[in-house]
XYZ file of N, CA and C in Angstrom:
864
model
N 0.852 -1.197 0.000
C 0.000 0.000 0.000
C 0.878 1.234 0.000
N 0.876 2.012 -1.073
C 1.753 3.164 -1.194
C 1.240 4.379 -0.458
N 0.074 4.310 0.136
C -0.490 5.493 0.794
C 0.058 5.698 2.186
N 0.737 4.680 2.755
C 1.265 4.804 4.104
C 2.529 5.642 4.118
N 2.780 6.315 5.249
C 4.039 7.010 5.422
C 5.128 5.967 5.618
N 6.306 6.128 4.969
C 7.335 5.107 5.046
C 7.969 5.031 6.414
N 8.484 3.835 6.740
C 9.254 3.680 7.965
C 10.583 4.384 7.806
N 11.285 4.589 8.918
C 12.593 5.231 8.862
C 13.557 4.380 8.043
N 14.368 5.005 7.208
C 15.292 4.270 6.362
C 16.639 4.956 6.365
N 17.671 4.233 5.960
C 19.004 4.823 5.903
C 19.053 5.884 4.827
N 19.882 6.900 5.015
C 19.954 8.009 4.078
C 20.715 7.620 2.815
N 20.288 8.227 1.698
C 20.955 8.041 0.421
C 21.351 9.419 -0.076
N 22.565 9.557 -0.570
C 23.024 10.852 -1.057
C 22.213 11.263 -2.266
N 21.783 12.523 -2.302
C 20.893 12.980 -3.362
C 21.523 13.976 -4.298
N 20.687 14.563 -5.190
C 21.142 15.527 -6.173
C 20.385 16.822 -6.029
N 20.206 17.568 -7.150
C 19.458 18.817 -7.097
C 18.180 18.643 -7.883
N 17.202 19.475 -7.613
C 15.975 19.323 -8.375
C 14.923 20.336 -8.047
N 13.745 20.140 -8.632
C 12.608 21.008 -8.390
C 12.030 20.741 -7.021
N 11.070 21.555 -6.618
C 10.609 21.495 -5.240
C 9.105 21.361 -5.131
N 8.647 20.833 -4.022
C 7.233 20.820 -3.673
C 7.086 21.424 -2.292
N 6.092 22.227 -2.085
C 5.984 22.937 -0.824
C 5.588 22.038 0.322
N 6.550 21.440 0.987
C 6.270 20.673 2.186
C 5.731 21.622 3.245
N 4.795 21.148 4.054
C 4.219 22.017 5.066
C 3.000 22.756 4.547
N 2.912 22.951 3.224
C 1.724 23.532 2.608
C 1.225 22.459 1.659
N 0.385 21.589 2.170
C 0.078 20.333 1.484
C -0.188 20.519 0.009
N 0.653 19.857 -0.798
C 0.512 19.931 -2.237
C 0.468 18.536 -2.834
N 0.236 17.533 -1.995
C 0.247 16.175 -2.514
C -0.957 15.884 -3.408
N -2.036 16.676 -3.299
C -3.172 16.485 -4.205
C -2.950 17.230 -5.507
N -2.488 18.487 -5.437
C -2.269 19.261 -6.647
C -3.589 19.542 -7.358
N -3.498 19.983 -8.621
C -4.708 20.265 -9.385
C -4.864 19.307 -10.552
N -3.880 18.454 -10.786
C -3.932 17.570 -11.943
C -5.158 16.693 -11.973
N -5.528 16.089 -10.837
C -6.679 15.195 -10.816
C -7.964 15.964 -11.078
N -8.051 17.199 -10.580
C -9.238 17.997 -10.812
C -9.413 18.281 -12.302
N -8.292 18.649 -12.951
C -8.353 18.971 -14.370
C -8.737 17.741 -15.176
N -8.175 16.591 -14.815
C -8.435 15.370 -15.577
C -9.849 14.856 -15.375
N -10.438 15.118 -14.210
C -11.732 14.532 -13.881
C -12.913 15.418 -14.263
N -12.749 16.728 -14.164
C -13.873 17.635 -14.425
C -14.248 17.593 -15.903
N -15.512 17.376 -16.198
C -15.959 17.281 -17.585
C -16.746 18.520 -18.023
N -17.169 19.333 -17.083
C -18.017 20.464 -17.440
C -17.235 21.766 -17.540
N -16.092 21.848 -16.859
C -15.308 23.075 -16.885
C -14.408 23.080 -18.094
N -14.412 24.172 -18.836
C -13.534 24.278 -19.994
C -12.653 25.508 -19.835
N -11.344 25.261 -19.768
C -10.374 26.340 -19.665
C -9.616 26.376 -20.976
N -9.635 27.497 -21.675
C -9.010 27.541 -22.992
C -7.811 28.466 -23.021
N -6.859 28.151 -23.903
C -5.717 29.014 -24.170
C -5.673 29.224 -25.671
N -4.881 30.198 -26.118
C -4.824 30.512 -27.539
C -4.320 29.340 -28.356
N -3.484 28.495 -27.769
C -2.842 27.451 -28.548
C -3.423 26.066 -28.311
N -4.053 25.824 -27.157
C -4.418 24.464 -26.788
C -5.908 24.184 -26.705
N -6.739 25.224 -26.944
C -8.169 24.978 -26.899
C -8.610 24.479 -25.541
N -9.345 23.385 -25.530
C -9.877 22.835 -24.290
C -8.768 22.128 -23.521
N -8.240 22.767 -22.482
C -7.103 22.190 -21.770
C -7.506 20.990 -20.919
N -8.777 20.922 -20.547
C -9.235 19.756 -19.796
C -9.074 18.508 -20.658
N -9.533 18.570 -21.897
C -9.389 17.439 -22.810
C -7.930 17.176 -23.133
N -7.148 18.244 -23.273
C -5.721 18.087 -23.566
C -5.029 17.300 -22.467
N -5.295 17.665 -21.225
C -4.653 16.980 -20.108
C -5.187 15.566 -19.937
N -6.471 15.374 -20.161
C -7.022 14.029 -20.024
C -6.389 13.083 -21.041
N -6.230 13.556 -22.275
C -5.591 12.718 -23.298
C -4.147 12.422 -22.953
N -3.470 13.392 -22.331
C -2.074 13.197 -21.965
C -1.916 12.214 -20.813
N -2.895 12.196 -19.922
C -2.813 11.377 -18.716
C -3.332 9.955 -18.898
N -4.331 9.779 -19.754
C -5.040 8.507 -19.822
C -5.034 7.913 -21.226
N -5.014 6.587 -21.271
C -5.256 5.874 -22.522
C -6.758 5.876 -22.794
N -7.150 5.394 -23.963
C -8.567 5.376 -24.315
C -9.386 4.533 -23.357
N -8.756 3.498 -22.765
C -9.491 2.631 -21.844
C -9.473 3.143 -20.404
N -8.922 4.349 -20.187
C -8.924 4.954 -18.861
C -7.714 4.648 -18.019
N -6.826 3.780 -18.471
C -5.617 3.459 -17.716
C -4.594 4.577 -17.882
N -3.632 4.646 -16.945
C -2.601 5.676 -17.005
C -1.731 5.484 -18.246
N -1.467 6.565 -18.955
C -0.637 6.506 -20.154
C 0.845 6.500 -19.774
N 1.598 5.583 -20.338
C 3.056 5.555 -20.173
C 3.630 6.533 -21.181
N 4.119 7.670 -20.701
C 4.590 8.718 -21.598
C 5.776 8.286 -22.438
N 6.557 7.320 -21.967
C 7.713 6.857 -22.731
C 7.300 6.048 -23.954
N 6.113 5.467 -23.932
C 5.658 4.668 -25.065
C 5.472 5.502 -26.322
N 5.239 6.789 -26.155
C 5.020 7.680 -27.293
C 6.316 8.304 -27.801
N 7.445 7.954 -27.181
C 8.741 8.546 -27.523
C 9.669 7.489 -28.112
N 10.773 7.912 -28.757
C 11.726 6.950 -29.318
C 12.204 5.951 -28.277
N 12.345 4.694 -28.677
C 12.733 3.636 -27.750
C 14.084 3.905 -27.103
N 14.937 4.644 -27.788
C 16.259 4.940 -27.256
C 16.247 5.747 -25.973
N 15.128 6.388 -25.671
C 15.040 7.198 -24.455
C 14.781 6.353 -23.213
N 14.652 5.064 -23.378
C 14.487 4.186 -22.216
C 15.826 3.700 -21.673
N 16.924 4.176 -22.233
C 18.254 3.771 -21.756
C 19.223 4.926 -21.922
N 20.306 4.895 -21.159
C 21.357 5.896 -21.255
C 22.691 5.158 -21.179
N 23.338 5.043 -22.340
C 24.602 4.310 -22.423
C 25.650 5.193 -23.079
N 26.262 6.014 -22.255
C 27.368 6.859 -22.713
C 28.094 7.385 -21.497
N 29.293 7.922 -21.702
C 30.112 8.459 -20.609
C 30.289 7.435 -19.496
N 30.401 6.169 -19.880
C 30.584 5.119 -18.887
C 29.316 4.701 -18.183
N 28.162 5.220 -18.632
C 26.889 4.897 -17.988
C 26.210 3.711 -18.666
N 25.484 2.976 -17.887
C 24.618 1.918 -18.409
C 23.357 1.919 -17.551
N 22.443 2.819 -17.913
C 21.241 3.028 -17.128
C 20.005 2.686 -17.936
N 18.982 2.224 -17.244
C 17.667 2.047 -17.850
C 16.738 3.082 -17.235
N 15.776 3.559 -18.023
C 14.857 4.605 -17.591
C 13.445 4.055 -17.620
N 12.755 4.168 -16.499
C 11.411 3.613 -16.364
C 10.399 4.719 -16.082
N 9.186 4.530 -16.591
C 8.079 5.431 -16.277
C 7.166 4.757 -15.260
N 6.687 5.526 -14.288
C 5.751 5.015 -13.290
C 4.729 6.089 -12.953
N 3.514 5.675 -12.623
C 2.555 6.584 -12.012
C 2.717 6.434 -10.508
N 2.496 7.508 -9.766
C 2.741 7.488 -8.333
C 1.962 6.430 -7.586
N 0.705 6.238 -7.970
C -0.128 5.295 -7.224
C 0.310 3.847 -7.417
N 1.058 3.576 -8.506
C 1.514 2.213 -8.759
C 3.004 2.029 -8.487
N 3.647 3.069 -7.970
C 5.075 2.984 -7.686
C 5.323 1.992 -6.556
N 6.240 1.060 -6.782
C 6.596 0.082 -5.758
C 7.011 0.789 -4.478
N 6.520 0.317 -3.334
C 6.783 0.979 -2.053
C 8.278 1.097 -1.771
N 9.044 0.046 -2.062
C 10.486 0.093 -1.817
C 11.150 1.152 -2.685
N 10.719 1.267 -3.948
C 11.273 2.292 -4.830
C 10.888 3.686 -4.343
N 9.666 3.835 -3.861
C 9.230 5.126 -3.337
C 10.064 5.530 -2.130
N 10.414 4.573 -1.281
C 11.254 4.863 -0.118
C 12.629 5.367 -0.547
N 13.181 4.744 -1.592
C 14.498 5.177 -2.074
C 14.424 6.606 -2.595
N 13.373 6.906 -3.365
C 13.214 8.262 -3.897
C 13.071 9.274 -2.766
N 12.288 8.935 -1.753
C 12.110 9.840 -0.618
C 13.421 10.055 0.120
N 14.211 8.986 0.278
C 15.487 9.114 0.967
C 16.452 10.006 0.199
N 16.471 9.863 -1.121
C 17.309 10.733 -1.957
C 16.898 12.188 -1.768
N 15.596 12.430 -1.805
C 15.080 13.797 -1.657
C 15.392 14.355 -0.277
N 15.174 13.546 0.759
C 15.413 14.022 2.124
C 16.879 14.390 2.332
N 17.770 13.531 1.888
C 19.204 13.750 2.119
C 19.688 15.042 1.475
N 19.231 15.296 0.259
C 19.733 16.453 -0.471
C 18.942 17.730 -0.220
N 17.631 17.615 -0.053
C 16.797 18.810 -0.104
C 16.159 19.252 1.202
N 16.169 18.411 2.222
C 15.490 18.804 3.454
C 16.027 20.122 4.013
N 17.332 20.228 4.131
C 17.912 21.460 4.664
C 17.602 22.644 3.764
N 17.661 22.419 2.458
C 17.374 23.483 1.499
C 15.932 23.975 1.633
N 15.005 23.044 1.788
C 13.610 23.419 1.984
C 13.453 24.296 3.217
N 14.111 23.892 4.303
C 13.961 24.595 5.576
C 14.620 25.968 5.543
N 15.818 26.053 4.960
C 16.529 27.336 4.883
C 15.746 28.346 4.051
N 15.139 27.892 2.975
C 14.415 28.800 2.079
C 13.087 29.273 2.671
N 12.616 28.586 3.718
C 11.302 28.893 4.257
C 10.214 28.125 3.543
N 10.620 27.276 2.607
C 9.687 26.477 1.826
C 9.045 25.402 2.695
N 9.808 24.884 3.635
C 9.288 23.921 4.596
C 9.422 22.482 4.159
N 9.879 21.623 5.068
C 9.990 20.192 4.787
C 8.947 19.442 5.600
N 8.180 18.591 4.931
C 7.172 17.772 5.574
C 7.284 16.380 4.971
N 7.768 15.439 5.766
C 8.026 14.086 5.276
C 6.754 13.414 4.755
N 5.677 13.548 5.483
C 4.428 12.908 5.073
C 3.895 13.521 3.788
N 4.031 14.844 3.669
C 3.569 15.536 2.479
C 4.377 15.116 1.259
N 5.694 15.004 1.425
C 6.551 14.592 0.310
C 6.231 13.165 -0.111
N 5.997 12.279 0.862
C 5.624 10.906 0.548
C 4.312 10.883 -0.250
N 3.349 11.678 0.195
C 2.087 11.747 -0.520
C 2.253 12.288 -1.921
N 3.156 13.237 -2.079
C 3.421 13.813 -3.394
C 3.981 12.766 -4.349
N 4.923 11.961 -3.869
C 5.554 10.949 -4.712
C 4.585 9.835 -5.104
N 3.684 9.474 -4.204
C 2.846 8.286 -4.416
C 1.396 8.611 -4.749
N 1.084 9.854 -5.007
C -0.300 10.221 -5.307
C -0.692 9.737 -6.698
N -1.984 9.675 -6.939
C -2.469 9.222 -8.240
C -2.129 10.205 -9.351
N -1.870 11.482 -9.005
C -1.533 12.494 -10.005
C -0.048 12.504 -10.354
N 0.778 11.919 -9.502
C 2.226 11.958 -9.693
C 2.662 11.037 -10.824
N 3.657 11.482 -11.581
C 4.306 10.678 -12.612
C 5.806 10.735 -12.351
N 6.510 9.643 -12.610
C 7.943 9.595 -12.309
C 8.731 8.916 -13.415
N 9.969 9.362 -13.587
C 10.980 8.636 -14.344
C 12.011 8.161 -13.337
N 12.308 6.870 -13.335
C 13.345 6.311 -12.468
C 14.550 5.959 -13.313
N 15.744 6.325 -12.808
C 16.998 5.995 -13.476
C 17.675 4.892 -12.677
N 17.840 3.727 -13.305
C 18.409 2.562 -12.620
C 19.695 2.095 -13.305
N 20.572 1.532 -12.511
C 21.716 0.840 -13.078
C 21.209 -0.416 -13.778
N 21.674 -0.662 -15.001
C 21.232 -1.835 -15.740
C 21.624 -3.114 -15.011
N 22.785 -3.082 -14.379
C 23.251 -4.220 -13.588
C 23.073 -3.869 -12.111
N 22.273 -4.627 -11.414
C 22.033 -4.372 -9.998
C 20.730 -3.654 -9.718
N 20.209 -2.890 -10.716
C 18.902 -2.243 -10.622
C 18.813 -1.157 -9.553
N 19.955 -0.644 -9.084
C 19.916 0.420 -8.079
C 19.374 1.708 -8.691
N 18.490 2.384 -7.968
C 17.993 3.689 -8.413
C 19.060 4.741 -8.149
N 19.479 5.443 -9.192
C 20.533 6.453 -9.043
C 19.985 7.866 -9.259
N 18.692 7.971 -9.513
C 18.076 9.276 -9.675
C 16.629 9.122 -10.098
N 15.899 10.221 -10.020
C 14.496 10.184 -10.446
C 14.009 11.582 -10.780
N 12.960 11.629 -11.581
C 12.251 12.872 -11.853
C 10.797 12.664 -11.452
N 10.269 13.571 -10.650
C 8.879 13.531 -10.222
C 8.160 14.722 -10.842
N 7.019 14.479 -11.494
C 6.340 15.565 -12.210
C 4.847 15.291 -12.317
N 4.121 16.300 -12.798
C 2.685 16.171 -13.042
C 2.325 16.859 -14.350
N 1.271 16.361 -14.981
C 0.692 17.023 -16.143
C -0.487 17.833 -15.620
N -0.385 19.142 -15.681
C -1.316 19.994 -14.948
C -1.362 21.372 -15.595
N -1.600 22.411 -14.801
C -1.593 23.791 -15.269
C -0.482 24.561 -14.561
N -0.102 25.698 -15.125
C 0.968 26.500 -14.522
C 0.626 26.916 -13.095
N -0.655 27.011 -12.790
C -1.066 27.392 -11.445
C -0.816 26.334 -10.401
N -0.220 25.201 -10.793
C 0.129 24.137 -9.849
C 0.939 24.677 -8.678
N 1.809 25.644 -8.923
C 2.650 26.168 -7.844
C 1.833 26.912 -6.796
N 0.612 27.329 -7.149
C -0.284 27.985 -6.194
C -1.462 27.081 -5.848
N -1.404 25.835 -6.324
C -2.468 24.867 -6.066
C -3.807 25.363 -6.608
N -3.781 25.909 -7.830
C -4.998 26.448 -8.423
C -5.052 26.123 -9.914
N -6.240 26.207 -10.479
C -6.442 25.924 -11.901
C -6.323 27.213 -12.705
N -5.091 27.650 -12.904
C -4.804 28.852 -13.692
C -3.664 28.563 -14.652
N -3.613 29.332 -15.716
C -2.492 29.238 -16.640
C -2.676 28.207 -17.728
N -1.608 27.978 -18.477
C -1.618 27.058 -19.610
C -1.273 25.642 -19.165
N -1.637 24.629 -19.965
C -1.277 23.250 -19.623
C 0.228 23.054 -19.684
N 0.757 22.322 -18.731
C 2.205 22.164 -18.666
C 2.588 20.849 -18.013
N 3.829 20.493 -18.174
C 4.438 19.391 -17.426
C 5.226 20.052 -16.311
N 4.812 19.831 -15.068
C 5.379 20.542 -13.916
C 6.314 19.612 -13.148
N 7.596 19.934 -13.138
C 8.609 19.109 -12.479
C 8.713 19.496 -11.004
N 8.552 18.516 -10.139
C 8.715 18.730 -8.705
C 10.152 18.462 -8.270
N 10.668 17.315 -8.657
C 12.039 16.947 -8.286
C 12.762 16.389 -9.491
N 14.041 16.749 -9.617
C 14.945 16.107 -10.573
C 16.244 15.873 -9.820
N 16.461 14.644 -9.381
C 17.535 14.315 -8.456
C 18.420 13.208 -9.014
N 19.728 13.411 -8.900
C 20.695 12.435 -9.385
C 21.788 12.270 -8.332
N 22.183 11.030 -8.065
C 23.251 10.795 -7.093
C 24.534 11.491 -7.534
N 25.347 11.963 -6.586
C 26.552 12.734 -6.917
C 27.477 12.054 -7.923
N 27.678 10.732 -7.798
C 28.601 10.053 -8.702
C 28.072 9.942 -10.127
N 26.796 10.294 -10.326
C 26.211 10.235 -11.662
C 25.946 11.618 -12.247
N 26.380 12.648 -11.546
C 26.197 14.001 -12.062
C 27.261 14.339 -13.095
N 26.958 15.374 -13.884
C 27.854 15.856 -14.938
C 28.155 14.771 -15.973
N 27.184 13.880 -16.150
C 27.315 12.833 -17.166
C 26.106 12.827 -18.110
N 25.300 13.860 -18.010
C 24.181 13.998 -18.932
C 22.875 13.376 -18.495
N 22.817 12.857 -17.260
C 21.586 12.216 -16.793
C 20.468 13.255 -16.642
N 20.773 14.345 -15.961
C 19.769 15.385 -15.759
C 19.308 16.006 -17.064
N 20.246 16.240 -17.985
C 19.879 16.835 -19.268
C 19.005 15.899 -20.083
N 19.316 14.594 -20.053
C 18.467 13.652 -20.785
C 17.089 13.587 -20.158
N 17.020 13.692 -18.834
C 15.718 13.686 -18.167
C 14.873 14.865 -18.645
N 15.470 16.057 -18.685
C 14.720 17.234 -19.138
C 14.341 17.117 -20.607
N 15.245 16.584 -21.438
C 14.929 16.390 -22.857
C 13.761 15.429 -23.021
N 13.775 14.346 -22.253
C 12.690 13.374 -22.315
C 11.365 14.005 -21.897
N 11.394 14.777 -20.812
C 10.174 15.432 -20.336
C 9.688 16.473 -21.338
N 10.626 17.186 -21.951
C 10.252 18.174 -22.965
C 9.583 17.491 -24.159
N 10.150 16.383 -24.604
C 9.561 15.660 -25.730
C 8.184 15.121 -25.373
N 8.023 14.658 -24.130
C 6.717 14.168 -23.677
C 5.694 15.294 -23.664
N 6.121 16.479 -23.221
C 5.218 17.634 -23.187
C 4.805 18.044 -24.602
N 5.758 18.031 -25.524
C 5.428 18.364 -26.915
C 4.445 17.351 -27.500
N 4.708 16.068 -27.242
C 3.850 15.012 -27.768
C 2.433 15.150 -27.229
N 2.309 15.582 -25.983
C 1.003 15.748 -25.345
C 0.345 17.080 -25.698
N 1.034 17.901 -26.498
C 0.524 19.210 -26.929
C 0.321 20.153 -25.743
N 1.242 20.079 -24.772
C 1.239 21.017 -23.657
C 1.994 22.271 -24.062
N 1.857 23.329 -23.280
C 2.466 24.607 -23.652
C 3.835 24.824 -23.019
N 4.055 24.304 -21.810
C 5.297 24.576 -21.084
C 5.796 23.347 -20.338
N 7.085 23.351 -20.068
C 7.675 22.495 -19.044
C 8.120 23.448 -17.944
N 7.678 23.225 -16.712
C 7.987 24.117 -15.595
C 8.698 23.353 -14.484
N 9.463 24.067 -13.687
C 10.148 23.447 -12.553
C 10.202 24.435 -11.396
N 9.890 23.930 -10.198
C 9.997 24.729 -8.985
C 11.391 24.578 -8.395
N 11.987 25.668 -7.993
C 13.318 25.668 -7.384
C 13.261 26.543 -6.141
N 13.702 26.029 -5.002
C 13.653 26.850 -3.787
C 14.619 28.017 -3.890
N 14.340 29.045 -3.141
C 15.208 30.231 -3.163
C 16.583 29.941 -2.583
N 16.731 28.822 -1.884
C 18.024 28.455 -1.306
C 18.821 27.507 -2.202
N 18.282 27.161 -3.351
C 18.955 26.206 -4.232
C 20.197 26.814 -4.860
N 21.329 26.119 -4.722
C 22.575 26.580 -5.334
C 22.805 25.932 -6.697
N 22.231 24.751 -6.921
C 22.492 24.008 -8.146
C 21.388 24.130 -9.187
N 20.149 24.259 -8.753
C 19.026 24.282 -9.681
C 19.060 25.415 -10.691
N 19.155 26.682 -10.264
C 19.125 27.796 -11.221
C 20.218 27.732 -12.290
N 21.489 27.526 -11.940
C 22.496 27.474 -13.005
C 22.320 26.278 -13.933
N 21.862 25.155 -13.395
C 21.628 23.973 -14.232
C 20.548 24.256 -15.270
N 19.410 24.813 -14.831
C 18.309 25.075 -15.752
C 18.641 26.212 -16.723
N 19.279 27.253 -16.213
C 19.589 28.412 -17.052
C 20.570 28.081 -18.170
N 21.377 27.039 -17.975
C 22.367 26.657 -18.971
C 21.767 25.850 -20.118
N 20.512 25.437 -19.992
C 19.861 24.622 -21.021
C 19.000 25.532 -21.902
N 19.190 25.407 -23.196
C 18.535 26.288 -24.166
C 17.024 26.341 -23.962
N 16.501 27.550 -23.909
C 15.059 27.754 -23.837
C 14.502 27.924 -22.437
N 15.285 27.531 -21.412
C 14.799 27.654 -20.028
C 15.061 29.062 -19.506
N 14.131 29.576 -18.707
C 14.276 30.912 -18.141
C 13.532 30.991 -16.812
N 13.915 31.964 -16.010
C 13.221 32.229 -14.750
C 11.874 32.864 -15.089
N 10.789 32.153 -14.778
C 9.446 32.604 -15.150
C 8.619 33.006 -13.935
N 9.312 33.300 -12.820
C 8.606 33.607 -11.570
C 7.684 34.813 -11.712
N 8.140 35.843 -12.431
C 7.325 37.051 -12.583
C 5.985 36.738 -13.218
N 5.970 35.799 -14.155
C 4.717 35.454 -14.845
C 3.733 34.771 -13.899
N 4.203 33.820 -13.093
C 3.270 33.107 -12.205
C 2.819 33.997 -11.054
N 3.609 35.012 -10.730
C 3.195 35.944 -9.680
C 2.033 36.827 -10.120
N 1.751 36.859 -11.421
C 0.631 37.654 -11.930
C -0.695 36.897 -11.838
N -0.649 35.627 -11.451
C -1.880 34.844 -11.341
C -2.729 35.330 -10.179
N -4.032 35.152 -10.296
C -4.968 35.609 -9.264
C -4.680 34.972 -7.909
N -4.248 33.706 -7.923
C -4.024 32.986 -6.665
C -2.631 33.197 -6.091
N -1.810 33.976 -6.758
C -0.419 34.148 -6.334
C -0.317 34.843 -4.977
N 0.700 34.467 -4.218
C 1.015 35.109 -2.949
C 2.297 35.911 -3.144
N 2.188 37.224 -3.323
C 3.372 38.046 -3.616
C 4.387 38.077 -2.481
N 3.964 37.678 -1.277
C 4.885 37.688 -0.131
C 5.658 36.374 0.011
N 5.318 35.382 -0.801
C 5.992 34.081 -0.716
C 7.223 34.101 -1.616
N 8.386 34.255 -1.012
C 9.639 34.292 -1.774
C 10.488 33.044 -1.517
N 9.822 31.955 -1.121
C 10.565 30.741 -0.782
C 10.953 29.918 -2.004
N 10.380 30.229 -3.167
C 10.701 29.450 -4.358
C 10.637 30.318 -5.602
N 11.207 29.798 -6.678
C 11.135 30.426 -7.981
C 10.669 29.371 -8.981
N 10.110 29.827 -10.087
C 9.632 28.921 -11.123
C 10.435 29.159 -12.402
N 11.027 28.098 -12.914
C 11.716 28.139 -14.204
C 10.833 27.433 -15.224
N 10.906 27.862 -16.473
C 10.020 27.285 -17.484
C 10.648 27.348 -18.869
N 10.177 26.438 -19.712
C 10.531 26.444 -21.131
C 9.248 26.274 -21.931
N 9.005 27.167 -22.861
C 7.834 27.071 -23.723
C 8.098 26.044 -24.822
N 7.158 25.125 -25.027
C 7.307 24.108 -26.069
C 6.160 24.189 -27.080
N 5.392 25.272 -27.017
C 4.282 25.496 -27.936
C 4.750 26.453 -29.035
N 4.819 25.961 -30.268
C 5.383 26.771 -31.358
C 4.569 28.038 -31.627
N 3.248 27.975 -31.455
C 2.437 29.163 -31.713
C 2.724 30.266 -30.696
N 2.938 29.881 -29.438
C 3.284 30.869 -28.410
C 4.658 31.441 -28.688
N 5.610 30.587 -29.076
C 6.961 31.050 -29.375
C 6.962 32.018 -30.557
N 6.174 31.722 -31.584
C 6.094 32.609 -32.744
C 5.495 33.949 -32.366
N 4.479 33.930 -31.512
C 3.858 35.179 -31.071
C 4.841 36.021 -30.269
N 5.652 35.359 -29.417
C 6.650 36.073 -28.634
C 7.698 36.700 -29.537
N 8.121 35.960 -30.559
C 9.120 36.483 -31.486
C 8.590 37.688 -32.247
N 7.323 37.614 -32.660
C 6.716 38.744 -33.360
C 6.618 39.955 -32.444
N 6.242 39.723 -31.184
C 6.139 40.816 -30.225
C 7.495 41.463 -29.988
N 8.529 40.632 -29.871
C 9.874 41.154 -29.661
C 10.343 41.969 -30.862
N 9.981 41.518 -32.058
C 10.377 42.248 -33.271
C 9.693 43.608 -33.327
N 8.410 43.640 -32.970
C 7.668 44.904 -32.962
C 8.256 45.858 -31.927
N 8.583 45.331 -30.749
C 9.162 46.163 -29.698
C 10.528 46.705 -30.115
N 11.327 45.862 -30.761
C 12.646 46.304 -31.218
C 12.505 47.400 -32.276
N 11.553 47.243 -33.187
C 11.328 48.263 -34.222
C 10.853 49.564 -33.595
N 9.978 49.463 -32.591
C 9.480 50.665 -31.920
C 10.614 51.416 -31.238
N 11.542 50.662 -30.618
C 12.686 51.318 -29.965
C 13.578 52.009 -30.988
N 13.789 51.347 -32.129
C 14.625 51.954 -33.174
C 13.980 53.220 -33.711
N 12.659 53.178 -33.917
C 11.924 54.334 -34.427
C 11.977 55.480 -33.431
N 11.807 55.170 -32.142
C 11.843 56.211 -31.116
C 13.222 56.841 -31.055
N 14.281 56.015 -31.191
C 15.644 56.537 -31.157
C 15.895 57.444 -32.376
N 15.373 57.045 -33.548
C 15.562 57.843 -34.740
C 14.835 59.170 -34.654
N 13.611 59.152 -34.106
C 12.852 60.388 -33.946
C 13.539 61.329 -32.968
N 14.111 60.747 -31.891
C 14.816 61.563 -30.923
C 16.046 62.196 -31.542
N 16.745 61.423 -32.393
C 17.948 61.935 -33.062
C 17.588 63.047 -34.042
N 16.482 62.880 -34.782
C 16.063 63.895 -35.739
C 15.636 65.188 -35.052
N 15.095 65.055 -33.839
C 14.618 66.238 -33.116
C 15.762 66.979 -32.423
N 16.899 66.315 -32.274
C 18.033 66.936 -31.565
C 18.674 68.037 -32.398
């Protein structure tokens, strides 16, 4: 039964990753609400009915959980380079093996508990366990091909950008809670392949963004995400949501847009703004 809080376990060295607000229960999130509600329709310029978009991304036609890796190239189920021999598995939180869930929680606790507390984000063991094993949670597990040891994981949900405020606002997105890799497996491309895989899954599902929460105390998360093409600090945008708490500075949100129509609109807007600045500068020069 994955719903129980885990027994005490030995610590496992962890990595860096996205965050979930322990202490401010977020183990339910909004993903299940979006997937289940049939009468509410939330639309965006690019995705139309986001309720249907998310339901298709989450479920197969027969109602079972969709394995996001099945829709991607088979090569993304393994990582064999830089001396690595890893297999990559997809799991839904409610079906995650209890022993595997304990390992993921231990990795998260070892690396992130202090960071959560220092940032004011708060660490809550029961809340984190619920987040990992909830029916809305989706995970990628990175295992050694020989021995099957878990050396990292990504925990995420298919939801809306308002997930960080626990509300149904914003565009459909793949929201990363944790991306953690053991120290001996860092700087070998594991984290980058995880983000690439999640980005491809988001594109395949016709979502608009891939988002990640990073605590304000994180030393590794911001530079890691900022170094990957297309990722940017998007905190200002989520702070404009109706449910936003402007006084909560315990975390930041990074995001990458994967919707071509939104990207094209942004490029057009930037071009218009650049032309307006050039015109204003020319008029000022002519008037001088």
